[in-house]
Short mmCIF file of C-alpha atoms in Angstrom, two decimals:
data_model
loop_
_atom_site.label_atom_id
_atom_site.label_comp_id
_atom_site.label_asym_id
_atom_site.label_seq_id
_atom_site.Cartn_x
_atom_site.Cartn_y
_atom_site.Cartn_z
CA MET A 7 -7.63 1.70 -16.21
CA LYS A 8 -5.30 -0.70 -18.05
CA ARG A 9 -3.35 -1.46 -14.85
CA THR A 10 -6.58 -2.09 -12.94
CA ILE A 11 -7.72 -4.60 -15.55
CA ILE A 12 -4.28 -6.28 -15.44
CA ILE A 13 -4.53 -6.58 -11.63
CA PHE A 14 -7.91 -8.32 -11.91
CA VAL A 15 -6.79 -10.59 -14.77
CA VAL A 16 -3.64 -11.68 -12.88
CA ALA A 17 -5.64 -12.19 -9.67
CA ALA A 18 -8.21 -14.27 -11.56
CA MET A 19 -5.46 -16.40 -13.13
CA VAL A 20 -3.78 -16.97 -9.75
CA LEU A 21 -7.17 -17.79 -8.22
CA LEU A 22 -7.87 -20.33 -10.97
CA THR A 23 -4.46 -21.93 -10.37
CA LEU A 24 -5.18 -22.00 -6.64
CA ILE A 25 -8.51 -23.75 -7.20
CA LEU A 26 -6.80 -26.39 -9.33
CA TRP A 27 -4.09 -26.73 -6.69
CA ALA A 28 -6.67 -26.99 -3.88
CA LEU A 29 -8.46 -29.77 -5.76
CA ASN A 30 -5.14 -31.58 -5.94
CA LEU A 31 -4.53 -30.92 -2.21
CA HIS A 32 -7.75 -32.71 -1.41
CA LEU A 33 -6.02 -35.86 -2.53
CA SER A 34 -2.52 -35.34 -1.02
CA GLY A 35 -3.07 -32.48 1.51
CA ASN A 36 -0.04 -31.98 3.76
CA ILE A 37 0.56 -29.07 6.16
CA GLN A 38 3.21 -27.37 3.99
CA GLU A 39 0.86 -27.21 1.00
CA ILE A 40 -2.03 -25.97 3.12
CA LEU A 41 0.18 -23.16 4.55
CA MET A 42 1.31 -22.20 1.06
CA LEU A 43 -2.29 -22.19 -0.13
CA ALA A 44 -3.30 -19.94 2.79
CA GLY A 45 -0.44 -17.55 1.94
CA ALA A 46 -1.45 -17.50 -1.71
CA ILE A 47 -5.07 -16.75 -0.78
CA ILE A 48 -3.89 -13.77 1.32
CA ILE A 49 -1.94 -12.47 -1.67
CA VAL A 50 -4.87 -12.89 -4.06
CA GLY A 51 -7.12 -11.14 -1.52
CA PHE A 52 -4.62 -8.28 -1.35
CA ALA A 53 -4.54 -7.99 -5.17
CA VAL A 54 -8.35 -7.96 -5.34
CA TYR A 55 -8.48 -5.30 -2.60
CA ILE A 56 -5.99 -3.10 -4.52
CA GLY A 57 -8.03 -3.62 -7.69
CA LEU A 58 -11.27 -2.61 -5.95
CA VAL A 59 -9.63 0.50 -4.47
CA ARG A 60 -8.51 1.50 -7.96
CA VAL A 61 -12.00 0.96 -9.40
CA LYS A 62 -13.42 3.11 -6.60
CA SER A 63 -10.86 5.82 -7.42
CA LEU A 64 -11.82 5.68 -11.10
CA LYS A 65 -15.48 6.12 -10.19
CA ARG A 66 -14.60 9.14 -8.03
CA LYS A 67 -12.51 10.53 -10.90
CA GLU A 68 -9.50 10.90 -8.61
CA PRO A 69 -5.93 10.04 -9.69
CA LEU A 70 -4.91 6.41 -9.30
CA GLU A 71 -1.53 7.50 -7.97
CA ASP A 72 -0.36 10.56 -6.13
CA GLU A 73 2.62 11.55 -4.00
CA LEU A 74 1.42 9.59 -0.94
CA SER A 75 0.69 6.36 -2.81
CA LYS A 76 4.03 6.64 -4.65
CA LYS A 77 5.82 7.20 -1.35
CA VAL A 78 4.08 4.20 0.22
CA MET A 79 5.02 2.04 -2.77
CA THR A 80 8.66 3.23 -2.75
CA LYS A 81 9.03 2.56 0.96
CA THR A 82 7.24 -0.80 0.63
CA SER A 83 9.51 -1.87 -2.22
CA SER A 84 12.73 -1.00 -0.39
CA LEU A 85 11.61 -2.54 2.89
CA SER A 86 10.32 -5.75 1.31
CA TYR A 87 13.50 -6.09 -0.77
CA TYR A 88 15.56 -5.82 2.42
CA PHE A 89 13.52 -8.49 4.24
CA SER A 90 13.38 -10.73 1.15
CA LEU A 91 17.19 -10.92 1.17
CA TYR A 92 17.01 -12.42 4.65
CA LEU A 93 14.24 -14.80 3.55
CA TRP A 94 16.43 -16.17 0.73
CA LEU A 95 19.40 -16.43 3.07
CA PHE A 96 17.20 -18.45 5.42
CA ILE A 97 16.01 -20.66 2.55
CA MET A 98 19.64 -21.22 1.48
CA TYR A 99 20.46 -22.16 5.08
CA ILE A 100 17.63 -24.69 5.42
CA SER A 101 17.99 -26.11 1.89
CA ASP A 102 20.75 -28.50 3.05
CA ARG A 103 18.87 -29.41 6.21
CA THR A 104 15.48 -30.33 4.82
CA THR A 105 14.00 -33.02 2.61
CA MET A 106 11.91 -30.45 0.70
CA HIS A 107 12.35 -30.43 -3.08
CA THR A 108 14.15 -27.49 -4.70
CA HIS A 109 11.01 -26.39 -6.58
CA THR A 110 9.03 -26.38 -3.32
CA LEU A 111 11.69 -24.19 -1.68
CA ILE A 112 11.69 -21.80 -4.63
CA GLY A 113 7.88 -21.69 -4.55
CA ALA A 114 7.95 -20.98 -0.81
CA GLY A 115 10.52 -18.22 -1.43
CA ILE A 116 8.40 -16.54 -4.09
CA LEU A 117 5.28 -16.80 -1.94
CA GLY A 118 7.27 -15.52 1.05
CA MET A 119 8.38 -12.49 -0.94
CA ALA A 120 4.76 -11.72 -1.82
CA ILE A 121 3.71 -12.06 1.83
CA ILE A 122 6.63 -9.84 2.93
CA PHE A 123 5.54 -7.24 0.37
CA PHE A 124 1.98 -7.34 1.71
CA LEU A 125 3.11 -7.05 5.34
CA SER A 126 5.54 -4.22 4.50
CA TRP A 127 2.76 -2.35 2.70
CA LEU A 128 0.44 -2.82 5.68
CA GLY A 129 3.11 -1.74 8.18
CA ILE A 130 4.02 1.37 6.23
CA LYS A 131 0.38 2.35 5.76
CA ILE A 132 -0.30 1.97 9.47
CA TYR A 133 2.92 3.18 11.06
CA LEU A 134 5.76 4.55 8.98
CA ILE A 135 3.96 7.28 7.04
CA LYS A 136 3.37 9.04 10.33
CA HIS A 137 7.08 9.07 11.04
CA GLY A 138 8.52 9.90 7.66
CA MET B 16 3.65 19.40 11.84
CA ASP B 17 0.09 20.44 12.55
CA ASN B 18 -2.33 21.81 9.99
CA ARG B 19 -5.65 23.62 9.62
CA ILE B 20 -6.93 21.76 6.58
CA ARG B 21 -10.08 20.45 8.26
CA GLU B 22 -10.94 23.90 9.60
CA LEU B 23 -10.34 25.64 6.26
CA ARG B 24 -12.21 22.93 4.40
CA ALA B 25 -15.23 23.51 6.63
CA LYS B 26 -14.93 27.27 6.11
CA PHE B 27 -14.90 26.85 2.32
CA ASN B 28 -17.61 24.16 2.54
CA LEU B 29 -15.48 21.59 0.70
CA SER B 30 -15.66 17.84 1.17
CA GLN B 31 -12.46 15.81 1.40
CA LEU B 32 -13.09 14.48 -2.11
CA GLU B 33 -13.65 17.96 -3.54
CA LEU B 34 -10.44 19.23 -1.96
CA ALA B 35 -8.58 16.16 -3.22
CA GLN B 36 -9.88 16.72 -6.75
CA LYS B 37 -8.88 20.38 -6.65
CA ALA B 38 -5.41 19.50 -5.35
CA GLY B 39 -5.02 16.62 -7.82
CA VAL B 40 -4.50 13.96 -5.16
CA ARG B 41 -6.43 11.01 -3.81
CA ARG B 42 -8.99 11.50 -1.03
CA GLU B 43 -6.93 9.17 1.14
CA THR B 44 -4.08 11.71 1.04
CA ILE B 45 -6.36 14.41 2.43
CA VAL B 46 -7.51 12.01 5.16
CA PHE B 47 -3.87 11.28 6.11
CA LEU B 48 -3.02 14.99 6.04
CA GLU B 49 -5.93 15.95 8.28
CA LYS B 50 -5.00 13.26 10.76
CA GLY B 51 -1.43 14.59 10.80
CA LYS B 52 -0.15 11.22 9.60
CA TYR B 53 1.54 12.56 6.50
CA ASN B 54 3.73 15.55 5.76
CA PRO B 55 3.03 16.81 2.23
CA SER B 56 5.56 17.82 -0.37
CA LEU B 57 6.19 21.54 -0.77
CA LYS B 58 4.21 21.47 -4.03
CA LEU B 59 1.15 19.88 -2.44
CA ALA B 60 1.37 22.24 0.55
CA HIS B 61 1.53 25.15 -1.92
CA ASP B 62 -1.42 23.82 -3.95
CA ILE B 63 -3.59 23.36 -0.88
CA ALA B 64 -2.74 26.84 0.41
CA ALA B 65 -3.56 28.25 -3.05
CA ILE B 66 -6.97 26.51 -3.02
CA PHE B 67 -7.78 28.26 0.26
CA ASN B 68 -6.16 31.46 -0.98
CA VAL B 69 -3.88 31.73 2.04
CA ARG B 70 -0.13 31.40 2.67
CA ILE B 71 1.40 28.00 3.35
CA GLU B 72 2.23 28.89 6.95
CA GLU B 73 -1.44 29.69 7.56
CA VAL B 74 -2.36 26.10 6.67
CA PHE B 75 0.64 24.17 7.96
CA ILE B 76 1.99 24.98 11.40
CA PHE B 77 5.63 24.08 11.88
CA ASP B 78 6.73 23.17 15.37
CA ASP B 79 10.04 24.95 16.10
CA THR B 80 10.70 22.86 19.19
CA MET B 81 11.23 19.68 17.12
#
Protein backbone atom coordinates (compact mmCIF):
# COMPACT_ATOMS: atom_id res chain seq x y z
CA MET A 1 0.00 0.00 0.00
CA LYS A 2 2.84 2.36 0.96
CA ARG A 3 4.49 1.98 -2.47
CA THR A 4 1.17 2.63 -4.22
CA ILE A 5 0.72 5.87 -2.28
CA ILE A 6 4.32 6.87 -3.10
CA ILE A 7 3.66 6.26 -6.82
CA PHE A 8 0.61 8.56 -6.74
CA VAL A 9 2.37 11.24 -4.68
CA VAL A 10 5.40 11.29 -7.03
CA ALA A 11 3.12 11.32 -10.09
CA ALA A 12 1.11 14.20 -8.61
CA MET A 13 4.30 16.17 -7.88
CA VAL A 14 5.63 15.60 -11.41
CA LEU A 15 2.23 16.56 -12.83
CA LEU A 16 2.23 19.78 -10.80
CA THR A 17 5.73 20.60 -12.06
CA LEU A 18 4.60 19.86 -15.61
CA ILE A 19 1.63 22.22 -15.27
CA LEU A 20 3.94 24.99 -14.05
CA TRP A 21 6.33 24.21 -16.89
CA ALA A 22 3.50 24.19 -19.46
CA LEU A 23 2.35 27.61 -18.24
CA ASN A 24 5.89 28.83 -18.80
CA LEU A 25 5.96 27.18 -22.26
CA HIS A 26 2.95 29.22 -23.25
CA LEU A 27 5.23 32.22 -23.14
CA SER A 28 8.41 30.77 -24.72
CA GLY A 29 7.17 27.51 -26.36
CA ASN A 30 9.82 25.97 -28.63
CA ILE A 31 9.72 22.51 -30.23
CA GLN A 32 12.34 20.98 -27.90
CA GLU A 33 10.36 21.95 -24.80
CA ILE A 34 7.10 20.72 -26.28
CA LEU A 35 8.70 17.32 -27.10
CA MET A 36 10.09 17.08 -23.58
CA LEU A 37 6.69 17.96 -22.15
CA ALA A 38 5.04 15.25 -24.29
CA GLY A 39 7.61 12.71 -23.07
CA ALA A 40 7.05 13.73 -19.46
CA ILE A 41 3.27 13.39 -19.88
CA ILE A 42 3.77 9.82 -21.21
CA ILE A 43 5.85 9.00 -18.14
CA VAL A 44 3.31 10.47 -15.73
CA GLY A 45 0.56 8.55 -17.54
CA PHE A 46 2.60 5.37 -17.14
CA ALA A 47 3.08 6.02 -13.40
CA VAL A 48 -0.64 6.66 -12.93
CA TYR A 49 -1.46 3.46 -14.86
CA ILE A 50 0.90 1.42 -12.63
CA GLY A 51 -0.65 3.04 -9.56
CA LEU A 52 -4.19 2.19 -10.72
CA VAL A 53 -3.19 -1.42 -11.46
CA ARG A 54 -1.82 -1.70 -7.92
CA VAL A 55 -5.00 -0.25 -6.41
CA LYS A 56 -7.03 -2.76 -8.43
CA SER A 57 -4.80 -5.57 -7.12
CA LEU A 58 -5.28 -4.36 -3.54
CA LYS A 59 -9.05 -4.40 -4.02
CA ARG A 60 -8.86 -7.96 -5.37
CA LYS A 61 -6.67 -8.93 -2.42
CA GLU A 62 -4.02 -10.35 -4.75
CA PRO A 63 -0.27 -9.85 -4.22
CA LEU A 64 1.19 -6.65 -5.62
CA GLU A 65 4.21 -8.58 -6.88
CA ASP A 66 4.71 -12.16 -7.94
CA GLU A 67 7.25 -14.11 -9.97
CA LEU A 68 5.98 -12.80 -13.32
CA SER A 69 5.94 -9.13 -12.31
CA LYS A 70 9.40 -9.50 -10.74
CA LYS A 71 10.70 -11.15 -13.90
CA VAL A 72 9.22 -8.38 -16.06
CA MET A 73 10.80 -5.74 -13.82
CA THR A 74 14.21 -7.48 -13.81
CA LYS A 75 14.23 -7.81 -17.59
CA THR A 76 12.98 -4.24 -18.01
CA SER A 77 15.70 -2.89 -15.73
CA SER A 78 18.52 -4.70 -17.51
CA LEU A 79 17.25 -3.85 -20.99
CA SER A 80 16.62 -0.18 -20.21
CA TYR A 81 20.04 0.13 -18.54
CA TYR A 82 21.65 -1.26 -21.70
CA PHE A 83 19.81 1.18 -24.00
CA SER A 84 20.35 4.10 -21.60
CA LEU A 85 24.11 3.65 -21.97
CA TYR A 86 23.73 4.25 -25.70
CA LEU A 87 21.48 7.25 -25.04
CA TRP A 88 24.15 8.89 -22.85
CA LEU A 89 26.83 8.07 -25.41
CA PHE A 90 24.67 9.78 -28.03
CA ILE A 91 24.15 12.81 -25.76
CA MET A 92 27.92 13.00 -25.16
CA TYR A 93 28.44 12.87 -28.93
CA ILE A 94 25.97 15.67 -29.69
CA SER A 95 26.94 17.84 -26.71
CA ASP A 96 29.85 19.38 -28.66
CA ARG A 97 27.76 19.78 -31.80
CA THR A 98 24.72 21.56 -30.44
CA THR A 99 23.90 24.92 -28.89
CA MET A 100 21.71 23.29 -26.22
CA HIS A 101 22.59 24.13 -22.62
CA THR A 102 24.13 21.42 -20.43
CA HIS A 103 21.12 21.36 -18.08
CA THR A 104 18.78 20.87 -21.07
CA LEU A 105 20.90 17.93 -22.28
CA ILE A 106 20.91 16.38 -18.81
CA GLY A 107 17.14 16.89 -18.56
CA ALA A 108 16.67 15.27 -21.97
CA GLY A 109 18.88 12.37 -20.86
CA ILE A 110 16.88 11.77 -17.69
CA LEU A 111 13.60 12.00 -19.58
CA GLY A 112 15.01 9.71 -22.28
CA MET A 113 15.92 7.13 -19.66
CA ALA A 114 12.36 7.21 -18.32
CA ILE A 115 10.94 6.80 -21.84
CA ILE A 116 13.37 3.93 -22.55
CA PHE A 117 12.24 2.27 -19.33
CA PHE A 118 8.59 2.62 -20.36
CA LEU A 119 9.24 1.26 -23.87
CA SER A 120 11.33 -1.64 -22.50
CA TRP A 121 8.54 -2.52 -20.06
CA LEU A 122 5.98 -2.42 -22.87
CA GLY A 123 8.16 -4.52 -25.20
CA ILE A 124 8.85 -7.16 -22.58
CA LYS A 125 5.19 -7.37 -21.59
CA ILE A 126 4.13 -7.81 -25.21
CA TYR A 127 6.94 -9.89 -26.66
CA LEU A 128 9.78 -11.16 -24.53
CA ILE A 129 7.86 -12.98 -21.80
CA LYS A 130 6.65 -15.38 -24.46
CA HIS A 131 10.21 -16.20 -25.43
CA GLY A 132 11.90 -16.39 -22.07
CA MET B 1 5.30 -25.69 -23.22
CA ASP B 2 1.57 -26.27 -23.35
CA ASN B 3 -0.71 -26.55 -20.34
CA ARG B 4 -4.18 -27.63 -19.25
CA ILE B 5 -4.82 -24.90 -16.71
CA ARG B 6 -7.93 -23.54 -18.43
CA GLU B 7 -9.41 -27.01 -18.74
CA LEU B 8 -8.67 -27.95 -15.12
CA ARG B 9 -9.91 -24.60 -13.90
CA ALA B 10 -13.23 -25.20 -15.66
CA LYS B 11 -13.40 -28.71 -14.20
CA PHE B 12 -12.86 -27.38 -10.66
CA ASN B 13 -15.17 -24.41 -11.37
CA LEU B 14 -12.51 -21.87 -10.44
CA SER B 15 -12.21 -18.37 -11.86
CA GLN B 16 -8.81 -17.01 -12.87
CA LEU B 17 -8.83 -14.77 -9.79
CA GLU B 18 -9.70 -17.66 -7.45
CA LEU B 19 -6.90 -19.79 -8.89
CA ALA B 20 -4.50 -16.85 -8.63
CA GLN B 21 -5.44 -16.30 -4.98
CA LYS B 22 -4.98 -19.98 -4.20
CA ALA B 23 -1.59 -20.04 -5.95
CA GLY B 24 -0.52 -16.75 -4.36
CA VAL B 25 0.05 -14.95 -7.66
CA ARG B 26 -1.59 -12.14 -9.59
CA ARG B 27 -4.51 -12.87 -11.92
CA GLU B 28 -2.41 -11.53 -14.78
CA THR B 29 0.05 -14.40 -14.24
CA ILE B 30 -2.74 -16.94 -14.69
CA VAL B 31 -3.85 -15.14 -17.86
CA PHE B 32 -0.28 -15.28 -19.25
CA LEU B 33 0.04 -18.95 -18.27
CA GLU B 34 -3.22 -19.93 -19.96
CA LYS B 35 -2.22 -18.13 -23.12
CA GLY B 36 1.10 -20.00 -23.09
CA LYS B 37 2.97 -16.70 -22.91
CA TYR B 38 4.81 -17.49 -19.72
CA ASN B 39 6.63 -20.53 -18.39
CA PRO B 40 6.18 -20.74 -14.61
CA SER B 41 8.84 -21.49 -12.04
CA LEU B 42 8.98 -25.04 -10.73
CA LYS B 43 7.43 -23.84 -7.46
CA LEU B 44 4.45 -22.21 -9.17
CA ALA B 45 3.98 -25.24 -11.43
CA HIS B 46 4.03 -27.44 -8.31
CA ASP B 47 1.56 -25.17 -6.47
CA ILE B 48 -0.87 -25.13 -9.39
CA ALA B 49 -0.68 -28.91 -9.77
CA ALA B 50 -1.28 -29.27 -6.02
CA ILE B 51 -4.39 -27.05 -6.23
CA PHE B 52 -5.82 -29.40 -8.87
CA ASN B 53 -4.53 -32.41 -6.96
CA VAL B 54 -2.68 -33.79 -9.98
CA ARG B 55 0.98 -34.25 -10.96
CA ILE B 56 2.88 -31.43 -12.62
CA GLU B 57 3.15 -33.31 -15.92
CA GLU B 58 -0.64 -33.62 -16.01
CA VAL B 59 -0.94 -29.82 -16.02
CA PHE B 60 2.12 -28.79 -18.00
CA ILE B 61 2.93 -30.63 -21.20
CA PHE B 62 6.58 -30.50 -22.18
CA ASP B 63 7.38 -30.67 -25.87
CA ASP B 64 10.29 -33.10 -26.36
CA THR B 65 10.88 -31.98 -29.93
CA MET B 66 12.09 -28.52 -28.82
